[in-house]
Structures are given as C-alpha cells and as structure tokens.
C-alpha cells in the first residue's frame, strides 16, 4: 500500500514544475494526507503551500532541502518542521542562492567552451524567478537540441568531469544540521543511496550526522531501489536514526517517483513523524 505521507518534493520555487499551491492540490488528488514542501535552498514557497493546505485536506509540514558539502561531495539535507520565519536560516539560504548564481555563470562558461552559448541566459529564462539549478540547465540543453532528454543531458554535460559541471562549495554538513535544529526543525539525510560513498564513508557520515544532532535518514525515496529500502532501514536502526519517506517529486517528466505511489516504510523503522501531531492518525 502507498504511504499517505510525503516529506520531500519540489515546487517552482526551486526546480519543480508546479507552483506551491498546485503542488498541494496535486498531492491531495494523489491520496497524500501529510505533505512537506522541500525546495532546494529556499523556503519562500512555504507560506502559500500552508495557506492552500486546509482546503485540500492536507496537513502541511514546513520543509527545505539544503545543499551541503561533506568530504568534497554534495549532500542534500532535508529540514522538516523548520520555522519559515527564522532569520538565521533565511540569511544563510540567501547566501546559498547568491553562490548558486555565481556557480551558474561558471557552468555557462564551461558549456561555452564546448560550443554551447547562452546557457546561463537560457537556464535563467526557464528558472524565471526561482533559484537556478542544474535542472534548469538540463531543460535548456534539451530544448536547444543538445540532448534527447533530461537523463542523458546530465550524463553528457552536467556531472563531474563534464563541461557544465562546477565543483561548488556549499555550506558544511555541520552548519546545515545546526541551522535546521536552531530553527526548530529535524535534519534528515536525503536519498543517502545516491552519494556513492562506499561502506566506510557511509558509516562515517551516519556517525558524524548523529553527533551533530541529525534526526533521520530517508529510507524510502524515489532515488532508492527496494533493496536499498531494507539496507537503509538497517543503517537507521544501527545508528538510532529515525526514518523518512518522500517521492522527491519535481513534476511529470522530471520526477523520480509519482506522488501517492511511495511505498510505506519497512517494518521496524521508527518514523521521523512518530511524535508529530500532524501525522497522529497515520502512526
Ligand atoms: P543542483 O542542486 O543545482 O546541483 O541541481 C540538482 C538537481 O538536478 C537535483 O535536485 C535533481 O532535481 C536534478 N538532477 C540531478 N542529477 C540528475 C540526473 N542524473 N537526472 C535527472 N535530474 C537530476
Ligand atoms: Mn531538484
Ligand atoms: Mn536531492
Ligand atoms: Mn529533492
């Protein structure tokens, strides 16, 4: 049976296709009852999503997906139940967004070297008011005929070693967890199976994350295979971390998993929402 809770998705505030309001409506139509919006490095969609929630019968949870650097790798740390008015969090995310813009300009320089011109302007036009991400570059490159789809465009241009990749320095893991906790939230490692860390570094990451006061890891996500659900359920148990689930929905054609289709947590997992009033009737 599909879970009725979805704690990871994106709107037009970052690289999703639906506005915060439309995303809430879409979640409700897909059978979701408890929803967190977790845009990349931006919390400005939370107010309108929260406003839309009651009319759609959704219990809304404030969220964010913060980009962090750990051992020269980019990790995504989801913050749940954060205070959307927290000044320190807002200021830190403002800084991340400035860094994103600089990174985007560097990405465009790399792409120009292989003959693709105007990528910054092209990606910016697709991003409109929202933060600029590799997803927007991917869409620009597909639309301008440089690759057939978003998946292949990443492989060809946007990952490490390719012309559009920039090794960007995000905030530290410790800082991301600290900001989330200081704003009243719970820190969750997003899609741990995607980082290609190797066993030792994966265990080291869990240990370090726990020592900073990290609360949970995503066990069921659109980025994991069913065997990985079991693998990360075990790791969570070993490190006394709670477990989260989320589709990582970005919109049709971009998402890893459709909303309302996310499997439940494996037996024995302690849900990150086990003491949340909003999710009381789900436990
Ligand atoms: P950024 O935070 O700017 O590096 O952009 C990362 C975003 O690009 C992710 O959140 C995904 O939405 C998307 N993305 C990353 N890797 C891939 C991939 N291999 N295929 C499709 N989308 C991807
Ligand atoms: Mn994304
Ligand atoms: Mn992510
Ligand atoms: Mn995400």
Short mmCIF file of C-alpha atoms and ligand atoms in Angstrom, two decimals:
data_model
loop_
_atom_site.label_atom_id
_atom_site.label_comp_id
_atom_site.label_asym_id
_atom_site.label_seq_id
_atom_site.Cartn_x
_atom_site.Cartn_y
_atom_site.Cartn_z
CA UNK A 1 0.00 0.00 0.00
CA UNK A 2 1.20 3.52 -0.76
CA UNK A 3 2.09 5.85 2.09
CA UNK A 4 -0.20 8.78 2.82
CA UNK A 5 2.73 10.91 3.90
CA UNK A 6 5.25 12.53 1.55
CA UNK A 7 8.10 14.51 3.11
CA UNK A 8 10.14 15.50 0.05
CA UNK A 9 9.02 17.35 -3.08
CA UNK A 10 9.73 20.47 -5.14
CA UNK A 11 7.75 23.41 -6.50
CA UNK A 12 8.51 26.26 -8.92
CA UNK A 13 10.33 27.96 -6.04
CA UNK A 14 13.22 25.62 -6.93
CA UNK A 15 13.24 23.13 -9.82
CA UNK A 16 9.71 21.72 -9.67
CA UNK A 17 7.08 22.31 -12.33
CA UNK A 18 4.04 23.09 -10.14
CA UNK A 19 3.51 26.20 -8.01
CA UNK A 20 3.36 25.55 -4.24
CA UNK A 21 -0.43 25.86 -4.38
CA UNK A 22 -0.83 23.48 -7.34
CA UNK A 23 1.58 21.03 -5.74
CA UNK A 24 -0.61 20.83 -2.62
CA UNK A 25 -3.66 20.22 -4.81
CA UNK A 26 -1.79 17.57 -6.79
CA UNK A 27 -0.68 15.83 -3.58
CA UNK A 28 -4.27 15.76 -2.31
CA UNK A 29 -5.53 14.34 -5.61
CA UNK A 30 -2.86 11.64 -5.36
CA UNK A 31 -4.06 10.49 -1.93
CA UNK A 32 -1.42 12.23 0.19
CA UNK A 33 -2.62 13.47 3.60
CA UNK A 34 0.58 14.82 5.18
CA UNK A 35 2.90 16.79 2.91
CA UNK A 36 6.22 18.62 3.32
CA UNK A 37 7.42 21.01 0.63
CA UNK A 38 11.23 20.84 0.47
CA UNK A 39 12.53 23.21 -2.19
CA UNK A 40 16.29 23.41 -2.73
CA UNK A 41 17.83 26.14 -0.57
CA UNK A 42 14.65 28.23 -0.50
CA UNK A 43 11.73 28.43 1.92
CA UNK A 44 9.71 31.16 0.24
CA UNK A 45 7.04 28.73 -1.01
CA UNK A 46 6.04 27.54 2.44
CA UNK A 47 3.55 30.29 3.25
CA UNK A 48 1.42 29.81 0.14
CA UNK A 49 1.57 26.00 0.36
CA UNK A 50 0.46 26.17 4.00
CA UNK A 51 -2.37 28.53 3.05
CA UNK A 52 -3.60 26.12 0.38
CA UNK A 53 -3.39 23.02 2.57
CA UNK A 54 -6.67 23.12 4.61
CA UNK A 55 -8.93 23.46 1.57
CA UNK A 56 -7.34 20.29 0.17
CA UNK A 57 -7.44 18.33 3.43
CA UNK A 58 -3.66 18.31 3.70
CA UNK A 59 -1.66 18.53 6.93
CA UNK A 60 1.24 20.70 5.84
CA UNK A 61 4.81 20.45 7.14
CA UNK A 62 7.40 23.19 6.56
CA UNK A 63 10.48 21.85 4.78
CA UNK A 64 13.65 22.67 2.88
CA UNK A 65 16.37 20.68 1.09
CA UNK A 66 19.74 22.26 1.87
CA UNK A 67 22.79 21.66 -0.33
CA UNK A 68 25.84 20.81 1.79
CA UNK A 69 29.43 19.76 1.21
CA UNK A 70 30.95 16.84 3.10
CA UNK A 71 34.32 15.34 2.18
CA UNK A 72 34.24 17.19 -1.17
CA UNK A 73 30.87 15.67 -2.03
CA UNK A 74 27.50 17.35 -2.30
CA UNK A 75 24.90 16.02 0.12
CA UNK A 76 21.29 17.10 0.47
CA UNK A 77 19.98 17.65 3.97
CA UNK A 78 16.23 17.95 4.36
CA UNK A 79 14.93 20.09 7.21
CA UNK A 80 11.42 19.27 8.45
CA UNK A 81 9.22 21.39 10.72
CA UNK A 82 11.54 24.36 10.43
CA UNK A 83 10.36 27.86 11.29
CA UNK A 84 9.83 29.63 7.97
CA UNK A 85 10.46 32.99 9.66
CA UNK A 86 13.78 32.06 11.26
CA UNK A 87 16.19 34.88 10.43
CA UNK A 88 19.43 32.90 10.64
CA UNK A 89 18.06 30.24 8.30
CA UNK A 90 16.74 32.83 5.86
CA UNK A 91 20.07 34.71 5.83
CA UNK A 92 22.07 31.52 5.29
CA UNK A 93 19.82 30.45 2.40
CA UNK A 94 20.08 33.93 0.83
CA UNK A 95 23.85 33.40 0.76
CA UNK A 96 23.49 29.94 -0.80
CA UNK A 97 21.35 31.40 -3.57
CA UNK A 98 23.96 34.04 -4.40
CA UNK A 99 26.52 31.22 -4.61
CA UNK A 100 24.17 29.33 -6.92
CA UNK A 101 24.04 32.24 -9.31
CA UNK A 102 27.84 32.51 -9.45
CA UNK A 103 28.06 28.75 -10.00
CA UNK A 104 25.53 29.00 -12.84
CA UNK A 105 27.66 31.61 -14.57
CA UNK A 106 30.70 29.36 -14.27
CA UNK A 107 28.68 26.43 -15.64
CA UNK A 108 27.80 28.54 -18.67
CA UNK A 109 31.49 29.34 -19.24
CA UNK A 110 32.25 25.61 -19.24
CA UNK A 111 29.47 24.94 -21.72
CA UNK A 112 30.60 27.81 -23.97
CA UNK A 113 34.00 26.10 -24.21
CA UNK A 114 32.33 23.20 -26.00
CA UNK A 115 30.37 25.49 -28.28
CA UNK A 116 27.11 25.86 -26.32
CA UNK A 117 26.46 29.56 -25.97
CA UNK A 118 23.87 31.46 -23.95
CA UNK A 119 23.31 28.67 -21.43
CA UNK A 120 23.15 30.99 -18.42
CA UNK A 121 20.52 33.20 -20.06
CA UNK A 122 18.65 30.12 -21.33
CA UNK A 123 18.58 28.38 -17.95
CA UNK A 124 17.68 31.64 -16.22
CA UNK A 125 14.73 32.15 -18.58
CA UNK A 126 13.42 28.69 -17.65
CA UNK A 127 14.02 29.24 -13.93
CA UNK A 128 12.19 32.61 -14.09
CA UNK A 129 12.08 33.96 -10.51
CA UNK A 130 13.22 30.74 -8.87
CA UNK A 131 16.71 29.66 -7.85
CA UNK A 132 18.89 28.39 -10.68
CA UNK A 133 19.74 24.68 -10.61
CA UNK A 134 21.29 22.08 -12.87
CA UNK A 135 17.71 21.00 -13.70
CA UNK A 136 17.17 24.33 -15.45
CA UNK A 137 20.39 23.90 -17.44
CA UNK A 138 19.23 20.38 -18.34
CA UNK A 139 15.92 21.69 -19.63
CA UNK A 140 17.68 24.41 -21.62
CA UNK A 141 20.08 21.87 -23.18
CA UNK A 142 17.22 19.55 -24.16
CA UNK A 143 15.12 22.39 -25.57
CA UNK A 144 18.07 23.67 -27.61
CA UNK A 145 18.65 20.21 -29.09
CA UNK A 146 21.88 19.24 -27.32
CA UNK A 147 20.46 16.03 -25.84
CA UNK A 148 17.31 13.98 -26.21
CA UNK A 149 16.14 14.00 -22.59
CA UNK A 150 16.96 15.25 -19.11
CA UNK A 151 18.54 11.97 -18.04
CA UNK A 152 21.05 11.84 -20.89
CA UNK A 153 21.83 15.54 -20.66
CA UNK A 154 23.07 15.10 -17.09
CA UNK A 155 25.41 12.29 -18.13
CA UNK A 156 26.76 14.22 -21.08
CA UNK A 157 27.13 17.73 -19.65
CA UNK A 158 26.24 18.22 -16.00
CA UNK A 159 28.04 15.66 -13.83
CA UNK A 160 31.61 15.60 -12.51
CA UNK A 161 34.16 15.64 -15.33
CA UNK A 162 31.70 17.07 -17.89
CA UNK A 163 31.85 20.58 -19.41
CA UNK A 164 28.94 22.09 -17.47
CA UNK A 165 29.98 20.76 -14.06
CA UNK A 166 31.36 23.11 -11.43
CA UNK A 167 32.76 21.78 -8.17
CA UNK A 168 30.84 24.13 -5.93
CA UNK A 169 31.48 24.63 -2.22
CA UNK A 170 28.18 24.53 -0.31
CA UNK A 171 27.83 25.03 3.44
CA UNK A 172 29.22 22.29 5.67
CA UNK A 173 27.13 19.36 6.87
CA UNK A 174 27.54 20.60 10.43
CA UNK A 175 26.26 24.07 9.50
CA UNK A 176 23.23 22.65 7.65
CA UNK A 177 22.22 20.49 10.62
CA UNK A 178 22.86 23.35 13.04
CA UNK A 179 20.68 25.79 11.06
CA UNK A 180 17.84 23.30 10.80
CA UNK A 181 17.93 22.47 14.50
CA UNK A 182 18.25 26.11 15.56
CA UNK A 183 15.06 26.89 13.63
CA UNK A 184 13.19 24.16 15.50
CA UNK A 185 13.41 21.52 12.78
CA UNK A 186 14.60 17.95 12.36
CA UNK A 187 17.51 17.24 10.00
CA UNK A 188 17.18 14.32 7.60
CA UNK A 189 19.81 12.98 5.16
CA UNK A 190 18.09 12.95 1.76
CA UNK A 191 18.46 9.90 -0.53
CA UNK A 192 21.67 8.50 1.11
CA UNK A 193 21.86 5.80 -1.56
CA UNK A 194 22.67 8.39 -4.20
CA UNK A 195 26.00 9.55 -2.85
CA UNK A 196 28.19 6.64 -3.91
CA UNK A 197 30.19 6.86 -0.68
CA UNK A 198 31.40 3.31 -0.09
CA UNK A 199 30.71 1.45 3.14
CA UNK A 200 33.25 3.14 5.40
CA UNK A 201 32.35 6.70 4.42
CA UNK A 202 28.64 5.92 4.61
CA UNK A 203 29.03 4.75 8.21
CA UNK A 204 31.26 7.71 8.99
CA UNK A 205 28.61 10.05 7.57
CA UNK A 206 25.90 8.49 9.74
CA UNK A 207 28.10 8.76 12.81
CA UNK A 208 29.01 12.39 12.16
CA UNK A 209 25.45 13.38 11.28
CA UNK A 210 24.21 11.79 14.51
CA UNK A 211 26.86 13.61 16.53
CA UNK A 212 25.57 16.97 15.20
CA UNK A 213 22.07 16.08 16.31
CA UNK A 214 20.73 14.79 12.96
CA UNK A 215 17.37 13.07 13.42
CA UNK A 216 16.67 10.78 10.49
CA UNK A 217 17.58 9.44 7.07
CA UNK A 218 15.39 8.91 4.04
CA UNK A 219 14.79 5.20 3.72
CA UNK A 220 12.04 5.16 1.09
CA UNK A 221 12.64 7.70 -1.68
CA UNK A 222 12.23 7.86 -5.42
CA UNK A 223 16.04 7.59 -5.64
CA UNK A 224 16.26 4.20 -3.88
CA UNK A 225 15.60 0.69 -5.13
CA UNK A 226 13.54 -1.67 -2.91
CA UNK A 227 16.70 -3.48 -1.72
CA UNK A 228 18.04 -0.07 -0.65
CA UNK A 229 14.89 0.48 1.47
CA UNK A 230 15.98 -2.55 3.51
CA UNK A 231 19.64 -1.53 3.52
CA UNK A 232 18.96 1.96 4.87
CA UNK A 233 16.34 0.74 7.34
CA UNK A 234 19.11 -1.37 8.89
CA UNK A 235 21.58 1.53 8.90
CA UNK A 236 18.99 3.80 10.55
CA UNK A 237 18.42 1.19 13.25
CA UNK A 238 22.15 0.75 13.83
CA UNK A 239 22.67 4.49 14.38
CA UNK A 240 19.39 5.10 16.25
CA UNK A 241 18.19 7.39 13.49
CA UNK A 242 14.54 7.76 12.57
CA UNK A 243 13.29 7.06 9.05
CA UNK A 244 11.67 9.32 6.48
CA UNK A 245 9.94 8.87 3.15
CA UNK A 246 9.45 11.14 0.18
CA UNK A 247 8.77 10.98 -3.53
CA UNK A 248 11.24 13.78 -4.45
CA UNK A 249 8.52 14.72 -6.94
CA UNK A 250 9.52 17.54 -9.33
CA UNK A 251 6.70 17.29 -11.91
CA UNK A 252 5.73 14.97 -14.73
CA UNK A 253 8.78 14.03 -16.79
CA UNK A 254 11.18 15.26 -14.11
CA UNK A 255 10.24 13.27 -11.01
CA UNK A 256 11.83 10.12 -9.74
CA UNK A 257 8.53 8.83 -8.36
CA UNK A 258 4.95 9.96 -8.81
CA UNK A 259 3.15 11.35 -5.78
CA UNK A 260 0.86 8.95 -3.98
CA UNK A 261 2.91 5.93 -5.12
CA UNK A 262 5.59 5.95 -2.43
CA UNK A 263 5.73 2.65 -0.52
CA UNK A 264 5.41 2.57 3.27
CA UNK A 265 8.48 2.27 5.50
CA UNK A 266 9.77 -1.29 6.07
CA UNK A 267 8.65 -2.92 9.32
CA UNK A 268 10.66 -1.93 12.39
CA UNK A 269 11.50 1.61 11.22
CA UNK A 270 10.85 4.45 13.65
CA UNK A 271 9.15 7.15 11.53
CA UNK A 272 10.53 10.68 11.77
CA UNK A 273 6.88 11.74 12.26
CA UNK A 274 6.23 9.43 15.24
CA UNK A 275 5.74 12.35 17.64
CA UNK A 276 4.14 14.82 15.22
CA UNK A 277 0.64 15.95 15.92
CA UNK A 278 0.03 16.47 12.16
CA UNK A 279 0.66 12.79 11.49
CA UNK A 280 -1.05 11.39 14.59
CA UNK A 281 -3.63 9.32 12.78
CA UNK A 282 -1.00 7.84 10.42
CA UNK A 283 1.07 6.19 13.15
P1 LIG B 1 21.72 21.38 -8.30
O1 LIG B 1 21.21 21.44 -6.88
O2 LIG B 1 21.70 22.69 -9.00
O3 LIG B 1 23.04 20.65 -8.41
O4 LIG B 1 20.66 20.52 -9.11
C1 LIG B 1 20.40 19.25 -8.68
C2 LIG B 1 19.05 18.82 -9.22
O5 LIG B 1 19.21 18.33 -10.53
C3 LIG B 1 18.51 17.65 -8.42
O6 LIG B 1 17.77 18.09 -7.33
C4 LIG B 1 17.64 16.97 -9.42
O7 LIG B 1 16.42 17.64 -9.49
C5 LIG B 1 18.38 17.19 -10.70
N1 LIG B 1 19.26 16.06 -11.05
C6 LIG B 1 20.47 15.76 -10.55
N2 LIG B 1 21.01 14.68 -11.15
C7 LIG B 1 20.10 14.27 -12.06
C8 LIG B 1 20.06 13.22 -13.02
N3 LIG B 1 21.08 12.36 -13.16
N4 LIG B 1 18.96 13.12 -13.80
C9 LIG B 1 17.94 13.99 -13.68
N5 LIG B 1 17.92 15.01 -12.78
C10 LIG B 1 18.99 15.15 -11.99
MN1 LIG B 2 15.84 19.03 -7.76
MN1 LIG B 3 18.17 15.93 -3.53
MN1 LIG B 4 14.85 16.85 -3.80
#
